Amino acid sequence: MIDFHTHTPLWTSASWLGGAGFDADDFVRFMDAVGISRAVVLSHDGLFHSTPEANDAVAGFVGKHPGRLVGFGTYSPRRPEALAEIERSFAELGLRGLKLHPWLQGFSMHEQVLDPIMEIVAAHGGILLCHDGTPPYSTAGQIAALARRHPRVPVVLGHAGLHDLWRESLHFTQETENLYLCICGTPPYAAARILDRAPAHKVLFGTDAGLSDKASQDYAVARVLEIDEWGITEAQKRAMLVDNPARLLDGAA
Amino acid sequence: MNTLVVDAHVRIGQHREAALSVEALLAAMDRTGVDRAVVAPSEAQIAYDNRAGNAATTQAARATGGRLVAYAVANPWRGAAALDELAWAHEQGARALAVDSALQGFDLLDGLVDPLVRFAAEHRWPVYVRTGTPPGHLPLPTAALARRFPEVAFVMGRSGATDFWIDAAPALRHAPNLYGDTSYAPWDTVLGEFARDPEIGTSRLVFSSDQPYATAVGEMRRMRDWLLPAHERAAVLGTTMAGLLGLEKEPPA
């Protein structure tokens, strides 16, 4: 099983969430406990305060278990040094993707500063994972508009539209070739519908682990266990948890 | 202004916080040089008392010799009864469909409104869709709905005002059968951007005062202040909407 949406701890920033301190070993123990073989680990501090050090920290975290953890960096796209830092995150730090959070980082997906950034992601064969499901600046239609401009970059909707915008996320995933969705915090009825209607190769799953007050990431464990209650087929489950994320990360079926 | 002026959307009757009588509307049209206006009924009549609303708009159209043009409304949750209601409104002279997913309680992409749009297609009615803030009535899902029915002209009411103006241009690019309305939008930012965009242009904009939520004078003043070539001004102010309604084949009301 590959968890496509997790976070490092919040090391240096304040947040409305409590959170817990944990290291990479703790995190792998959580993964082992619930049967997660690999996890995409997203920056956390960098969503609130973009610094090169935040990307260094992600690289250091995943570097402890390179066979298990895949790191995605982030950087506020309006910053003048953003291009150089995102290039460094791929070329020097070995991060595999870019996480953007438009409403936390305060930009619109239609801003032209994103185009050269997406060209860097494409040049490195990287992936963009974007927060979605939260107006005003994190909706699937907005993200799809950027994805259409950069068809070489796989773009992942990080939450499949959450509770209110999942139909929009499904729709734009259906019609946008390079748009994928990650069921993560999406209600079960919506998850089942998405699995029934979305292109079968485009559905991923994530727990959002890393935000818990416990290093054991209990809510993330519960989310994994809940999958069995969705009423989906074994084929759908395997595609979502194994084949689809592996194809995106490894470039092979 | 020596051109046909059609106001693409106003609401008559008593609303929650505003009201507009037919007499007041006609006076405002005289004052601002509006030849014809397309009228929707009150919020309550849009939401649930559809028969009263359709009676009000079609009666207003008859009473004014066609100077006012009637929108039909039907809550899509009524299923077959909604189609019966539209058929009744059609017999009474309605010439367009107005939907408001926030008032009527549906999602533009959940399929509930699709039979009503098919009815509109069969009768060559344009469809006005109220857009704005989340959830459920944003510009890009409106474009997605429009793309389901490429033979139908859709008017994007309010063009996503205000936080989602930034989505209106991508929506207009995405669905060529979608038209933006001018209400609330500054010409020197929002409308100017639409006009300059080679994939949009002034041919995709229709004037709307959106009374009684906005003022007739204020909306028309902004149109007068917007320096456009004469043929483009004529299109925005009236000839495009007249074409969508089939009014150009009729003598002036």
XYZ file of C-alpha atoms in Angstrom:
506
model
C 0.000 0.000 0.000
C 1.272 3.462 -0.875
C 0.002 6.443 1.109
C 0.105 9.402 -1.274
C -0.556 12.176 1.242
C 1.354 12.481 4.507
C 3.290 15.233 6.242
C 6.402 15.706 8.271
C 5.925 17.119 11.742
C 5.552 20.846 12.065
C 9.004 21.663 13.350
C 9.240 25.425 13.336
C 5.823 26.918 12.604
C 2.717 27.495 14.647
C -0.536 25.919 13.483
C -4.134 25.620 14.573
C -3.439 21.908 14.954
C -1.607 20.570 17.958
C 0.533 17.985 16.266
C 3.143 15.705 17.729
C 6.885 15.407 17.485
C 8.056 12.300 15.652
C 11.074 11.263 13.667
C 11.397 9.169 10.538
C 11.773 5.980 12.527
C 8.544 6.708 14.391
C 6.846 7.380 11.105
C 7.954 4.130 9.557
C 6.700 2.334 12.633
C 3.315 3.897 12.043
C 3.465 2.772 8.438
C 4.404 -0.747 9.407
C 1.576 -0.927 11.908
C -1.031 -0.266 9.268
C 0.577 -1.935 6.278
C 1.845 1.089 4.361
C 4.899 0.170 2.352
C 5.691 3.629 1.004
C 4.492 7.138 1.720
C 4.648 10.452 -0.078
C 5.805 12.888 2.593
C 4.910 16.515 2.053
C 6.477 19.548 3.559
C 4.612 20.996 6.501
C 6.520 24.010 7.770
C 7.015 25.133 4.203
C 3.274 25.532 3.696
C 3.177 28.192 6.385
C 6.586 29.734 5.912
C 8.598 28.869 2.821
C 12.305 28.549 3.395
C 15.074 26.474 1.835
C 15.594 25.015 5.292
C 12.076 23.617 5.246
C 12.873 21.671 2.078
C 16.202 20.577 3.568
C 14.262 19.197 6.507
C 11.922 17.187 4.280
C 14.895 15.761 2.401
C 16.582 14.854 5.676
C 13.430 13.171 6.956
C 12.825 10.988 3.896
C 16.570 10.345 3.548
C 16.446 8.228 6.677
C 14.304 5.675 4.853
C 14.756 6.285 1.148
C 13.099 3.040 0.186
C 9.977 3.872 2.165
C 9.581 7.646 2.049
C 9.240 9.894 -1.007
C 9.663 13.601 -0.358
C 7.810 16.508 -1.964
C 9.049 20.038 -1.321
C 7.199 23.295 -1.436
C 7.834 26.970 -1.894
C 5.678 30.037 -2.032
C 5.522 30.664 -5.796
C 5.467 34.445 -5.588
C 8.827 34.665 -3.840
C 11.621 35.915 -6.133
C 13.850 32.982 -5.233
C 11.096 30.407 -5.814
C 12.383 29.148 -9.161
C 15.897 28.606 -7.896
C 14.721 26.910 -4.719
C 12.326 24.573 -6.498
C 15.045 23.665 -8.981
C 17.358 22.947 -6.030
C 14.708 20.825 -4.334
C 14.680 18.471 -7.305
C 18.277 18.629 -8.534
C 20.172 18.758 -5.241
C 17.800 17.428 -2.609
C 16.317 14.659 -4.723
C 12.722 15.532 -3.873
C 10.263 13.968 -6.306
C 7.458 16.454 -6.409
C 6.082 19.804 -5.388
C 3.280 20.426 -2.931
C 1.293 23.632 -3.295
C -1.396 24.868 -0.971
C -2.985 27.890 -2.634
C -5.110 29.096 0.240
C -2.426 28.650 2.857
C 0.266 30.105 0.632
C -1.987 32.804 -0.717
C -2.016 32.608 -4.495
C -4.315 31.640 -7.342
C -3.643 28.735 -9.680
C -4.162 31.116 -12.611
C -1.169 33.297 -11.790
C 1.518 33.276 -14.435
C 4.322 32.790 -11.937
C 3.303 29.147 -11.814
C 4.185 28.442 -15.438
C 7.989 28.461 -15.142
C 7.649 26.507 -11.909
C 5.645 23.843 -13.702
C 8.332 23.726 -16.395
C 10.874 22.868 -13.709
C 8.620 20.126 -12.359
C 8.228 18.762 -15.889
C 11.965 18.881 -16.580
C 12.608 16.683 -13.552
C 9.758 14.282 -14.259
C 8.143 15.450 -11.049
C 4.598 15.531 -9.749
C 2.515 18.442 -8.489
C 0.246 17.693 -5.556
C -2.112 20.513 -4.761
C -4.492 21.001 -1.873
C -8.063 21.024 -3.150
C -11.612 21.143 -1.886
C -11.369 24.496 -0.150
C -12.585 27.721 -1.679
C -11.637 30.260 -2.690
C -8.323 29.249 -4.260
C -8.105 25.473 -4.043
C -10.768 24.037 -6.303
C -10.398 21.315 -8.901
C -11.477 23.542 -11.768
C -8.737 26.009 -10.945
C -6.130 23.285 -10.596
C -7.267 21.656 -13.838
C -6.779 24.958 -15.652
C -3.112 24.875 -14.641
C -2.853 21.173 -15.463
C -4.161 21.804 -18.973
C -1.402 24.333 -19.522
C 1.235 21.770 -18.480
C 0.137 18.416 -19.845
C 3.488 16.733 -19.126
C 3.116 17.169 -15.376
C 0.921 14.761 -13.405
C -1.182 16.945 -11.133
C -2.773 15.368 -8.073
C -5.795 16.817 -6.296
C -4.643 16.242 -2.747
C -8.076 15.745 -1.164
C -10.419 14.732 -4.028
C -12.631 17.698 -3.236
C -13.232 16.925 0.439
C -16.908 17.031 1.508
C -18.434 19.740 -0.636
C -16.424 19.891 -3.851
C -15.814 16.239 -4.627
C -18.125 16.243 -7.645
C -16.044 19.013 -9.139
C -12.841 17.089 -8.445
C -14.300 13.993 -10.068
C -15.502 15.902 -13.098
C -12.230 17.603 -13.833
C -10.298 14.405 -13.247
C -12.522 12.732 -15.809
C -11.913 15.383 -18.426
C -8.312 16.429 -17.734
C -5.774 13.933 -18.996
C -3.006 14.671 -16.506
C -5.192 15.286 -13.447
C -5.377 12.662 -10.681
C -7.161 12.640 -7.364
C -6.120 11.455 -3.952
C -8.931 10.338 -1.658
C -7.806 11.924 1.571
C -10.344 13.258 4.022
C -13.024 12.658 1.412
C -16.221 11.154 2.893
C -16.775 7.483 2.186
C -19.879 7.867 0.019
C -17.946 10.241 -2.183
C -14.925 7.965 -2.251
C -17.051 5.055 -3.456
C -18.653 7.195 -6.131
C -15.293 8.496 -7.274
C -13.944 4.976 -7.548
C -16.985 4.015 -9.579
C -16.803 6.949 -11.979
C -13.235 8.176 -12.231
C -10.789 6.701 -14.726
C -9.595 3.644 -12.843
C -5.923 4.516 -13.127
C -6.333 7.986 -11.637
C -7.472 7.334 -8.086
C -4.971 7.465 -5.228
C -5.334 7.305 -1.468
C -3.783 9.311 1.336
C -4.167 9.470 5.090
C -2.872 12.985 5.772
C -0.756 11.357 8.477
C 1.581 13.662 10.339
C -1.004 16.027 11.769
C -1.977 13.846 14.716
C -1.262 14.636 18.321
C 0.214 11.152 18.589
C 3.248 9.786 16.815
C 1.209 6.661 16.122
C -1.038 8.762 13.862
C -4.218 7.160 15.051
C -6.624 8.945 12.729
C -4.524 7.900 9.785
C -4.714 4.311 10.896
C -8.489 4.648 11.191
C -8.699 6.029 7.691
C -6.864 3.036 6.317
C -9.056 0.626 8.219
C -12.199 2.404 7.038
C -11.476 1.563 3.426
C -12.917 -1.869 3.991
C -16.264 -0.247 4.781
C -16.526 1.647 1.518
C -18.032 -1.251 -0.398
C -15.473 -1.160 -3.178
C -14.076 -4.086 -5.106
C -10.715 -5.658 -4.516
C -9.644 -4.504 -7.954
C -10.531 -0.910 -7.127
C -8.727 -1.157 -3.839
C -5.593 -2.565 -5.398
C -5.583 0.061 -8.129
C -5.975 2.894 -5.607
C -3.537 1.641 -3.008
C -0.904 -0.153 -5.063
C -0.884 0.061 -8.830
C -1.847 3.690 -9.426
C 0.558 5.302 -6.962
C 3.361 2.993 -8.036
C 2.802 3.936 -11.651
C 2.942 7.620 -10.840
C 5.988 7.379 -8.619
C 7.951 4.811 -10.577
C 6.748 5.490 -14.073
C 5.899 1.849 -14.699
C 2.744 -0.199 -14.609
C -26.710 55.469 -27.194
C -28.271 54.524 -30.493
C -28.330 50.799 -30.179
C -30.574 48.034 -28.918
C -30.016 47.615 -25.205
C -31.094 44.387 -23.543
C -30.705 43.843 -19.835
C -29.928 40.128 -19.551
C -31.048 39.617 -15.987
C -33.187 41.278 -13.364
C -35.426 39.837 -10.688
C -38.862 41.225 -10.081
C -40.945 40.843 -6.951
C -40.190 40.771 -3.263
C -36.887 39.233 -2.241
C -35.334 38.711 1.163
C -33.670 42.102 1.364
C -34.783 43.900 -1.802
C -37.766 44.333 -4.113
C -38.450 45.423 -7.669
C -41.897 46.039 -9.097
C -42.564 45.926 -12.812
C -43.387 49.619 -12.706
C -40.111 50.482 -11.019
C -38.204 48.360 -13.474
C -39.799 50.021 -16.475
C -39.026 53.433 -15.022
C -35.409 52.452 -14.485
C -35.185 51.130 -18.022
C -36.518 54.409 -19.359
C -34.067 56.331 -17.252
C -31.040 54.328 -18.349
C -31.940 53.697 -21.973
C -32.711 50.013 -21.753
C -35.027 48.714 -24.456
C -35.773 45.266 -23.126
C -35.066 43.285 -19.990
C -35.201 39.611 -19.193
C -36.963 39.092 -15.895
C -36.740 36.319 -13.335
C -39.125 36.072 -10.391
C -38.499 36.429 -6.699
C -36.112 34.305 -4.691
C -38.928 32.403 -3.009
C -40.535 31.750 -6.366
C -37.247 30.519 -7.769
C -36.742 28.255 -4.782
C -40.185 26.691 -4.320
C -43.237 28.600 -5.552
C -42.364 28.172 -9.192
C -45.894 28.516 -10.576
C -46.348 31.918 -8.973
C -42.974 32.954 -10.334
C -43.688 31.852 -13.868
C -47.073 33.529 -13.736
C -45.414 36.746 -12.594
C -42.758 36.846 -15.287
C -44.982 35.810 -18.181
C -47.709 38.215 -17.075
C -45.114 40.997 -16.966
C -44.005 40.110 -20.477
C -47.565 40.196 -21.822
C -48.421 43.376 -19.979
C -45.456 45.197 -21.456
C -45.983 44.020 -25.012
C -42.798 41.994 -24.892
C -40.560 44.736 -23.578
C -39.974 42.454 -20.647
C -38.982 38.905 -21.554
C -39.768 36.085 -19.163
C -37.376 33.620 -17.640
C -38.962 30.348 -16.563
C -38.008 28.754 -13.264
C -38.519 25.294 -11.811
C -36.825 23.667 -8.893
C -35.045 20.639 -10.350
C -35.770 18.603 -7.221
C -39.395 18.435 -8.460
C -38.390 15.992 -11.184
C -41.101 15.448 -13.791
C -43.212 18.192 -12.215
C -40.418 20.651 -12.958
C -40.628 19.775 -16.640
C -44.392 20.202 -16.538
C -43.825 23.590 -14.973
C -41.434 24.621 -17.724
C -43.934 23.452 -20.342
C -46.596 25.606 -18.704
C -44.247 28.579 -18.630
C -43.428 28.014 -22.287
C -47.106 28.084 -23.185
C -47.388 31.355 -21.294
C -44.567 32.873 -23.285
C -41.365 32.268 -21.317
C -38.247 32.394 -23.478
C -35.336 31.380 -21.266
C -34.491 29.298 -18.217
C -32.995 30.694 -15.014
C -31.422 28.460 -12.403
C -29.898 29.277 -9.049
C -28.282 26.279 -7.448
C -27.814 28.038 -4.135
C -31.480 28.973 -3.847
C -32.747 25.738 -5.315
C -30.417 23.500 -3.393
C -28.588 21.459 -5.964
C -25.099 21.052 -7.348
C -24.599 22.137 -10.950
C -22.866 18.821 -11.658
C -25.102 16.369 -9.789
C -27.353 15.832 -12.808
C -30.580 17.161 -11.272
C -30.750 20.176 -13.565
C -29.852 18.282 -16.726
C -33.471 17.464 -17.746
C -34.340 21.160 -17.416
C -31.417 22.106 -19.622
C -32.531 19.506 -22.162
C -35.946 21.182 -22.152
C -34.222 24.494 -22.780
C -32.278 22.950 -25.639
C -35.453 21.628 -27.242
C -36.993 25.098 -27.149
C -33.823 26.998 -28.025
C -33.813 28.816 -24.714
C -30.658 30.304 -23.248
C -29.948 29.289 -19.658
C -28.983 31.779 -16.992
C -26.923 30.300 -14.161
C -26.287 32.338 -11.052
C -22.628 32.102 -10.057
C -20.668 33.351 -7.106
C -19.087 31.947 -4.017
C -18.869 28.289 -3.025
C -20.245 25.776 -2.926
C -22.084 24.634 -5.985
C -22.362 27.650 -8.233
C -18.881 28.590 -9.296
C -17.808 29.651 -12.784
C -15.821 26.548 -13.666
C -18.533 24.019 -12.757
C -20.874 26.269 -14.738
C -18.513 25.827 -17.671
C -18.525 22.088 -17.054
C -22.325 22.079 -17.186
C -22.230 24.176 -20.340
C -19.897 21.683 -21.954
C -22.457 18.934 -21.342
C -24.878 20.896 -23.533
C -22.835 22.558 -26.260
C -25.981 23.417 -28.219
C -27.288 25.596 -25.384
C -26.121 29.139 -24.651
C -25.406 29.695 -20.963
C -25.158 33.065 -19.271
C -22.789 33.085 -16.302
C -24.748 35.389 -14.028
C -22.501 37.757 -12.058
C -19.463 36.118 -13.685
C -18.359 34.764 -10.338
C -18.412 38.108 -8.554
C -16.429 38.933 -6.669
C -13.785 36.520 -5.389
C -14.334 34.216 -8.331
C -13.951 36.740 -11.082
C -10.516 35.216 -11.387
C -12.226 31.972 -12.416
C -14.510 33.553 -14.967
C -11.917 33.881 -17.718
C -10.811 30.231 -17.538
C -14.489 29.255 -17.501
C -15.213 31.292 -20.612
C -12.172 29.805 -22.336
C -13.254 26.302 -21.365
C -16.846 26.487 -22.652
C -17.387 28.421 -25.886
C -21.161 28.384 -25.340
C -20.797 30.279 -22.068
C -21.330 34.038 -21.862
C -20.244 36.299 -19.049
C -22.517 38.965 -17.674
C -21.267 42.411 -16.793
C -22.987 43.013 -13.483
C -20.716 44.306 -10.728
C -17.590 43.867 -12.852
C -15.295 46.879 -13.341
C -14.491 47.398 -16.977
C -10.938 48.542 -16.245
C -10.030 45.230 -14.624
C -12.393 42.316 -15.054
C -14.262 43.191 -18.234
C -11.167 44.624 -19.884
C -9.374 41.348 -19.278
C -12.196 39.419 -20.898
C -12.239 41.777 -23.842
C -8.495 41.519 -24.448
C -8.401 37.759 -24.173
C -8.230 36.301 -27.691
C -10.272 33.289 -26.557
C -13.050 35.430 -25.052
C -13.547 38.945 -26.364
C -16.532 41.255 -26.055
C -18.685 38.943 -28.158
C -18.945 36.690 -25.099
C -20.263 39.357 -22.740
C -23.816 40.476 -22.124
C -24.998 43.479 -20.174
C -26.908 42.777 -16.991
C -28.001 45.202 -14.318
C -28.902 42.459 -11.852
C -31.553 44.638 -10.294
C -32.612 44.890 -7.553
C -29.301 43.652 -6.133
C -27.417 46.330 -8.049
C -28.542 49.720 -9.300
C -29.671 50.382 -12.840
C -27.800 53.659 -13.003
C -24.570 52.340 -11.624
C -24.487 49.358 -13.942
C -25.281 51.430 -17.010
C -22.836 54.157 -16.073
C -20.009 51.689 -16.054
C -21.016 50.511 -19.493
C -21.064 54.064 -20.776
C -17.634 54.719 -19.324
C -16.121 51.665 -20.979
C -14.569 52.869 -24.227
C -15.293 50.252 -26.840
C -15.590 50.287 -30.619
C -19.224 50.901 -31.538
C -19.906 47.421 -32.840
C -18.458 45.825 -29.701
C -20.454 48.118 -27.465
C -23.601 47.200 -29.366
C -22.871 43.518 -28.932
C -22.311 43.746 -25.188
C -25.268 46.017 -24.565
C -27.843 44.141 -26.528
C -27.341 42.430 -29.832
C -25.624 39.355 -28.414
C -28.346 38.716 -25.820
C -31.021 39.522 -28.390
C -29.514 36.886 -30.614
C -29.502 34.302 -27.828
C -33.193 35.003 -27.222
C -34.141 35.183 -30.885
C -35.332 38.761 -30.439
C -33.517 40.079 -33.474
C -36.156 38.540 -35.692
C -38.908 40.527 -34.045
C -39.982 44.155 -34.285
C -39.009 46.330 -31.322
C -41.234 45.919 -28.307
